[in-house]
PDB file of C-alpha atoms in Angstrom:
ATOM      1  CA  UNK M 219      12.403   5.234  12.250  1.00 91.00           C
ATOM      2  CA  UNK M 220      13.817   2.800   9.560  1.00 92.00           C
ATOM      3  CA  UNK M 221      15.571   0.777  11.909  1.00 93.00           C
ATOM      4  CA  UNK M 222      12.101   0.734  14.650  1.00 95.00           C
ATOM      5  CA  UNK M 223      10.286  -0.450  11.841  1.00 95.00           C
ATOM      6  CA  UNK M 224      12.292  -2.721  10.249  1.00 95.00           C
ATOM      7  CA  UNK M 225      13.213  -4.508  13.493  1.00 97.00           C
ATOM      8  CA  UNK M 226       9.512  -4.096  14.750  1.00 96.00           C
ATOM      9  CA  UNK M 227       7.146  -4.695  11.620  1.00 96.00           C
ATOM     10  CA  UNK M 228       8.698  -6.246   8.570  1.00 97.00           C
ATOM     11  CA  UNK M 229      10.289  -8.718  10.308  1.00 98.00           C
ATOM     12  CA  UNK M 230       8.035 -10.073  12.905  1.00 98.00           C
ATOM     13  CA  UNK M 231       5.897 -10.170   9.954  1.00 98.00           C
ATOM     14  CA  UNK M 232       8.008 -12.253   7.618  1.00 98.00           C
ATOM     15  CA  UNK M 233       8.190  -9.292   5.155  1.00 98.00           C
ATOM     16  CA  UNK M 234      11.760 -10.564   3.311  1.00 97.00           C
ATOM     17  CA  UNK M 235      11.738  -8.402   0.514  1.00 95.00           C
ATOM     18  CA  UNK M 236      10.084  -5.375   2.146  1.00 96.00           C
ATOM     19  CA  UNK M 237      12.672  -2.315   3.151  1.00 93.00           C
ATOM     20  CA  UNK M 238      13.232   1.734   2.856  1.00 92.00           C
ATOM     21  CA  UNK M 239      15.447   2.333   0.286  1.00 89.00           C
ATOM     22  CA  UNK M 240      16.895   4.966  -1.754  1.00 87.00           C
ATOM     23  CA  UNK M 241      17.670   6.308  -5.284  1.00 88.00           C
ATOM     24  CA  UNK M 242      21.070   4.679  -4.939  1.00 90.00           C
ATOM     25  CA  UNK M 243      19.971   1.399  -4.334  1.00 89.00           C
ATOM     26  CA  UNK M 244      16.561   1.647  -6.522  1.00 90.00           C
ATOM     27  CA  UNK M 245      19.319   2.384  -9.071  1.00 92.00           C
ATOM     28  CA  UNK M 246      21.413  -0.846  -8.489  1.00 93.00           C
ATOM     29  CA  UNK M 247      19.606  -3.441  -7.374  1.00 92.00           C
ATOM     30  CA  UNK M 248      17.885  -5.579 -10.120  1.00 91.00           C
ATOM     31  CA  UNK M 249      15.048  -6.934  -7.867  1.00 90.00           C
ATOM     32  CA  UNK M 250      13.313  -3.397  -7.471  1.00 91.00           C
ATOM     33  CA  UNK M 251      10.712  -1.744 -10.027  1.00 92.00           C
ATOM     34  CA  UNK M 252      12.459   1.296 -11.315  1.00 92.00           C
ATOM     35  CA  UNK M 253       9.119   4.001 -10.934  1.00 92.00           C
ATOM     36  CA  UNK M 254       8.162   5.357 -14.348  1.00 94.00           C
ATOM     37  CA  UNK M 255       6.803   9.349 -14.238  1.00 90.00           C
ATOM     38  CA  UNK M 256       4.293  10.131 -16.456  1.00 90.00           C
ATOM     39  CA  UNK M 257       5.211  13.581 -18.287  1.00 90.00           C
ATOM     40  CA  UNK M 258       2.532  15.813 -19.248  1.00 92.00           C
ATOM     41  CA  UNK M 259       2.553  15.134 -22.912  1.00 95.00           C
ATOM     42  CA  UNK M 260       2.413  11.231 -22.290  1.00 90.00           C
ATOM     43  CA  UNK M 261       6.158   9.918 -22.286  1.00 93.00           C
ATOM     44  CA  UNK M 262       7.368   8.137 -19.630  1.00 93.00           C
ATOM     45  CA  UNK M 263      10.338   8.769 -17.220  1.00 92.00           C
ATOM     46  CA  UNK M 264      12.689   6.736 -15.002  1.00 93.00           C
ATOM     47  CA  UNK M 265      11.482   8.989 -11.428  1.00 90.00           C
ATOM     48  CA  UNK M 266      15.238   6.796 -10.316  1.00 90.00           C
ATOM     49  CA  UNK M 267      17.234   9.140 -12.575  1.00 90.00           C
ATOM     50  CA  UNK M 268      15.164  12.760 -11.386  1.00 84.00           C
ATOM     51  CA  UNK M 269      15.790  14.816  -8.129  1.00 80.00           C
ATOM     52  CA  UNK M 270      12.151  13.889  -7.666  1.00 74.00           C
ATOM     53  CA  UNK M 271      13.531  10.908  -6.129  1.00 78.00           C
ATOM     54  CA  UNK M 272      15.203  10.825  -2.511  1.00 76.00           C
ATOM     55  CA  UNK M 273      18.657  10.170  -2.115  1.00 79.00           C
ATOM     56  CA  UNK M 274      17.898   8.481   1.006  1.00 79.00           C
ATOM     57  CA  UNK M 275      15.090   6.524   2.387  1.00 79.00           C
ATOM     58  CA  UNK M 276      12.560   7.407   4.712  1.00 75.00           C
ATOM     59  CA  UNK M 277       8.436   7.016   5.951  1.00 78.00           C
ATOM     60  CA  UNK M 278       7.560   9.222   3.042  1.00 75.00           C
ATOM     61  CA  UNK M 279       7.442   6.195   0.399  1.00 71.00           C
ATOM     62  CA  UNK M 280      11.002   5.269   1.207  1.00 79.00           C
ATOM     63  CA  UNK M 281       9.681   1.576   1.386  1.00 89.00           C
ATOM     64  CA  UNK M 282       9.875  -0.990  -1.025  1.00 92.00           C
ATOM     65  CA  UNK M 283       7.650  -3.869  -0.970  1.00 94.00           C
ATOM     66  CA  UNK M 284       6.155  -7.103  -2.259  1.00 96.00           C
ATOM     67  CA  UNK M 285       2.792  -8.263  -3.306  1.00 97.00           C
ATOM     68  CA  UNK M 286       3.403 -11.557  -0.873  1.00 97.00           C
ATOM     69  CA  UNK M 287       4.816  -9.522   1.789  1.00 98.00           C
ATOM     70  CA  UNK M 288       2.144  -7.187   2.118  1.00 97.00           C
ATOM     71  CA  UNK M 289       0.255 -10.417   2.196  1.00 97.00           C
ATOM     72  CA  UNK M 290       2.474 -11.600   5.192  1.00 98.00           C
ATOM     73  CA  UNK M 291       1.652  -8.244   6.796  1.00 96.00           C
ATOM     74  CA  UNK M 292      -1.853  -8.851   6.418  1.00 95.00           C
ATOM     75  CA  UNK M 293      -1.614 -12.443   7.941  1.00 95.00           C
ATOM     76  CA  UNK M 294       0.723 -10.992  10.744  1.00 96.00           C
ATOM     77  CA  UNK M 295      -2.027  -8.298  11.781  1.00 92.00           C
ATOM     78  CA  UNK M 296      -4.583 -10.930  11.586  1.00 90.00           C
ATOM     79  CA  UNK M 297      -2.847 -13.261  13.681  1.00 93.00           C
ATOM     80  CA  UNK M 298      -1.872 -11.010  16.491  1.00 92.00           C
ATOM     81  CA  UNK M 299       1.761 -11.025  15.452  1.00 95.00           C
ATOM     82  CA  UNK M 300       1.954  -7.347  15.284  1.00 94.00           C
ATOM     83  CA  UNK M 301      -0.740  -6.270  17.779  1.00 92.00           C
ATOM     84  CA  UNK M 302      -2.961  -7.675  20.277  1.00 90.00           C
ATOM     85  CA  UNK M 303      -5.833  -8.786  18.468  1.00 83.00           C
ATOM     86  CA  UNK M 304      -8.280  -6.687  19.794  1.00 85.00           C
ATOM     87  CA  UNK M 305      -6.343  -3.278  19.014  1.00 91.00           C
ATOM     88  CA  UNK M 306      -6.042  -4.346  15.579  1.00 90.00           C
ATOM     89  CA  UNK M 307      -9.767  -3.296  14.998  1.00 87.00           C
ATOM     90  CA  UNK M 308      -9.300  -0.320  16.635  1.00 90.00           C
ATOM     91  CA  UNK M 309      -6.106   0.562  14.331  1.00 89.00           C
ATOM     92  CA  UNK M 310      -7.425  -0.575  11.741  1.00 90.00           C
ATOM     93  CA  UNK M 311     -11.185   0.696  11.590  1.00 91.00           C
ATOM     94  CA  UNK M 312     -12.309   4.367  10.812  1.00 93.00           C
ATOM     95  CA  UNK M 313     -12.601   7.061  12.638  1.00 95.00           C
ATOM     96  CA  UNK M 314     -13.556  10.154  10.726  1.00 96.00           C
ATOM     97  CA  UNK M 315     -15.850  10.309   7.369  1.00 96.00           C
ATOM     98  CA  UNK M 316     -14.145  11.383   4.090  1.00 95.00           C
ATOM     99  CA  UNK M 317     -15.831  11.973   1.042  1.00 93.00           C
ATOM    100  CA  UNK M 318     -16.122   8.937  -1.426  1.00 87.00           C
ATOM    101  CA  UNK M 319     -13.263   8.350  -3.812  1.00 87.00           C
ATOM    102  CA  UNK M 320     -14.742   9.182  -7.769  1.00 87.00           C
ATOM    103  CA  UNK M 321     -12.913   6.240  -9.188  1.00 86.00           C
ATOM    104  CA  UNK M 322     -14.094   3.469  -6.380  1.00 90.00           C
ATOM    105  CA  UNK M 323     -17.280   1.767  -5.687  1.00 89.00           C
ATOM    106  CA  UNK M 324     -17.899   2.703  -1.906  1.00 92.00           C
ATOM    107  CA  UNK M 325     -21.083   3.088   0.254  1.00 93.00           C
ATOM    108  CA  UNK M 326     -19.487   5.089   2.988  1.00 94.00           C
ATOM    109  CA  UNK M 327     -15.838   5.640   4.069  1.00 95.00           C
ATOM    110  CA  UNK M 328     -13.806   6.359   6.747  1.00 96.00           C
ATOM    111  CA  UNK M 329     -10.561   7.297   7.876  1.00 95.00           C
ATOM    112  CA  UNK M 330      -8.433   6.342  10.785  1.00 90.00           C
ATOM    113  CA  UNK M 331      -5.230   5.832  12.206  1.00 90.00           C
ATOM    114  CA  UNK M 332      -3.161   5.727   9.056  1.00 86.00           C
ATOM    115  CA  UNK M 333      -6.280   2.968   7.258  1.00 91.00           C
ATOM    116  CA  UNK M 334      -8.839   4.028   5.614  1.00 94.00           C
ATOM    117  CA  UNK M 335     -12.206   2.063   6.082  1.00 96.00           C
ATOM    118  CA  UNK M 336     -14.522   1.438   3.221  1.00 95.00           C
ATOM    119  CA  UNK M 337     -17.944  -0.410   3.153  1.00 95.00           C
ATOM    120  CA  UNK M 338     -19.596  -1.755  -0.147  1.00 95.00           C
ATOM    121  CA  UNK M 339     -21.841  -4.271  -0.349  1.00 93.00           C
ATOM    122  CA  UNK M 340     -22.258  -4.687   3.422  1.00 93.00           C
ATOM    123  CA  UNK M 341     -18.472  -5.780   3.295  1.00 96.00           C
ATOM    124  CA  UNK M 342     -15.947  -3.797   5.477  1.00 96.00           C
ATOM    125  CA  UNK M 343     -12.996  -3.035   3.551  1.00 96.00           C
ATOM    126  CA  UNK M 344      -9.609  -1.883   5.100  1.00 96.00           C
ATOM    127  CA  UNK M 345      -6.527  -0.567   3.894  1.00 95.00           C
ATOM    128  CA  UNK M 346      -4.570   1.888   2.146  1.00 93.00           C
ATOM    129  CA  UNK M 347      -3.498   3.740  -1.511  1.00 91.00           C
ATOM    130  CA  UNK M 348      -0.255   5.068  -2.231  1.00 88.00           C
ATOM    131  CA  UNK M 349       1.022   7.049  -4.953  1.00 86.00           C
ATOM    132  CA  UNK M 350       3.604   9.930  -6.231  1.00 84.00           C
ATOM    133  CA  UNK M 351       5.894  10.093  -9.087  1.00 86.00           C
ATOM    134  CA  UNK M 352       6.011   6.685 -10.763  1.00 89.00           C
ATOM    135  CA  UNK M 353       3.983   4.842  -8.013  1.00 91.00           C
ATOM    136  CA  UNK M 354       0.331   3.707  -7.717  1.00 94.00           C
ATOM    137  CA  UNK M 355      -0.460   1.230  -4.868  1.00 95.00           C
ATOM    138  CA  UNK M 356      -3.564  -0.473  -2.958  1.00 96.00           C
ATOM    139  CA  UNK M 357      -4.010  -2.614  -0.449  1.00 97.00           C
ATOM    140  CA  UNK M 358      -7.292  -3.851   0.436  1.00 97.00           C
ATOM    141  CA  UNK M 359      -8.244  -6.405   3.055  1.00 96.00           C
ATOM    142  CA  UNK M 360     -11.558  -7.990   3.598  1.00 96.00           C
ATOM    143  CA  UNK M 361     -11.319  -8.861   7.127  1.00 93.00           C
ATOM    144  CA  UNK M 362     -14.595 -10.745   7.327  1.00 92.00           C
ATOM    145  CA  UNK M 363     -13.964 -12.789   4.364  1.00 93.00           C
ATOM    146  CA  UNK M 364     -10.190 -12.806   4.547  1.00 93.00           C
ATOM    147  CA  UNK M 365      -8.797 -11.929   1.431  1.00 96.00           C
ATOM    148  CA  UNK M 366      -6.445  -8.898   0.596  1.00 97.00           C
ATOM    149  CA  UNK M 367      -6.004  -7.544  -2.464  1.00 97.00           C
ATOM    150  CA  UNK M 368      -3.022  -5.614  -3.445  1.00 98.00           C
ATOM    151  CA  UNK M 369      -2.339  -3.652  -6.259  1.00 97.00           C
ATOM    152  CA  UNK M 370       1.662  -2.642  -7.212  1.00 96.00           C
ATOM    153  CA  UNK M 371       2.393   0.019 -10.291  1.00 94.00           C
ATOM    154  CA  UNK M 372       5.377   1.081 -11.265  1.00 94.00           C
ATOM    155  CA  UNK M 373       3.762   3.660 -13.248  1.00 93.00           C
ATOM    156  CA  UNK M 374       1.774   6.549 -12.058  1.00 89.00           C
ATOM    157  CA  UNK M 375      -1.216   5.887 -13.823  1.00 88.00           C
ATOM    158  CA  UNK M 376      -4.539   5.761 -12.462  1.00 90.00           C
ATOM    159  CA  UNK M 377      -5.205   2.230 -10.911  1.00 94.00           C
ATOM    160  CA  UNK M 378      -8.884   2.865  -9.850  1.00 93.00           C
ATOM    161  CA  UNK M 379     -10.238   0.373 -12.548  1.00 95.00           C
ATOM    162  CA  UNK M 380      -8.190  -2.675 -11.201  1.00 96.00           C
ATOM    163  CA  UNK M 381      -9.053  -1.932  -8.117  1.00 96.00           C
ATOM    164  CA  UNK M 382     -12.516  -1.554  -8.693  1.00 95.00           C
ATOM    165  CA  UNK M 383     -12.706  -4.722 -10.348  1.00 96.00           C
ATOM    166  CA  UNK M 384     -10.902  -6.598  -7.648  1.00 96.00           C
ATOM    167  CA  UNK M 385     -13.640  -5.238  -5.205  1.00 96.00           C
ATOM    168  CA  UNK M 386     -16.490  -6.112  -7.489  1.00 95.00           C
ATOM    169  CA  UNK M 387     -15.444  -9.609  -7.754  1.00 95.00           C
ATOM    170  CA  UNK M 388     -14.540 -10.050  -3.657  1.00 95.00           C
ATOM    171  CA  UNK M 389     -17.664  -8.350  -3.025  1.00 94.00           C
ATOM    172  CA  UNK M 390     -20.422  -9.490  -5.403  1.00 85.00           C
TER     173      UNK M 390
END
């Protein structure tokens, strides 16, 4: 799976800094956001140092990225780089209805094949969240106007307000 997707996504893509990596190397390597746990009474915790952390990497947040790679990912699906242009609608769009989010401004939303598909202000909103111990993540793309907005914590706290604001302002 690593290897498929390495080979397959993040570099056809141009995603240079993008990989699945583990504790060890989350541990070592200088260039990577060590995840900070939130403990119940407020402190914080390096999630590197805990067995919450896998040893190894894998598709269960095993992957590192970028804010300008997942940009480059976005410009790769746009471009037909990844996919054929017309699948990446169908990929991309949703499929099934899903209750709206409580911290998000939505109108409807949608679910799909691994996107989730949001409409506000009669803009069509696509991507993803992301989250566990130390972690809060968003991408959102605006296919119509093409922007992309992506959100990278390296704390668990709650990102809805920045991402709220970054749809207000791409949407209003």
């Amino acid at each position: 799976y690593v290897d498929h997707v390495r080979e397959h996504v993040f570099a056809p893509a141009g995603m240079t800094s993008t990989a699945f990596i583990g504790r060890p190397d989350v541990l070592t390597d200088d260039r990577v956001a060590r995840p900070y746990w939130t403990q119940p009474d407020g402190t914080r915790v390096d999630a590197a140092t805990s067995p919450v952390m896998g040893y190894t990497a894998g598709p269960p947040g095993g992957a590192y990225s970028t804010a300008a790679d997942l940009l480059a990912f976005t410009r790769a699906l746009r471009s037909g780089t990844l996919l054929t242009p017309g699948f990446v609608d169908v990929m991309t769009g949703g499929k099934v209805p899903t209750p709206p989010p409580v911290d998000l401004p939505v109108q409807a939303q949608f679910y799909g094949y691994g996107h989730i598909e949001a409409i506000l202000a009669g803009t069509r909103i696509v991507g993803h969240s992301g989250g566990g111990p130390g972690v809060a993540t968003r991408l959102d793309v605006f296919p119509r106007d093409g922007w992309t907005s992506v959100v990278l914590g390296n704390y668990d706290t709650p990102i809805g307000p920045i991402v709220a604001k970054a749809r207000e302002l791409l949407t209003g």
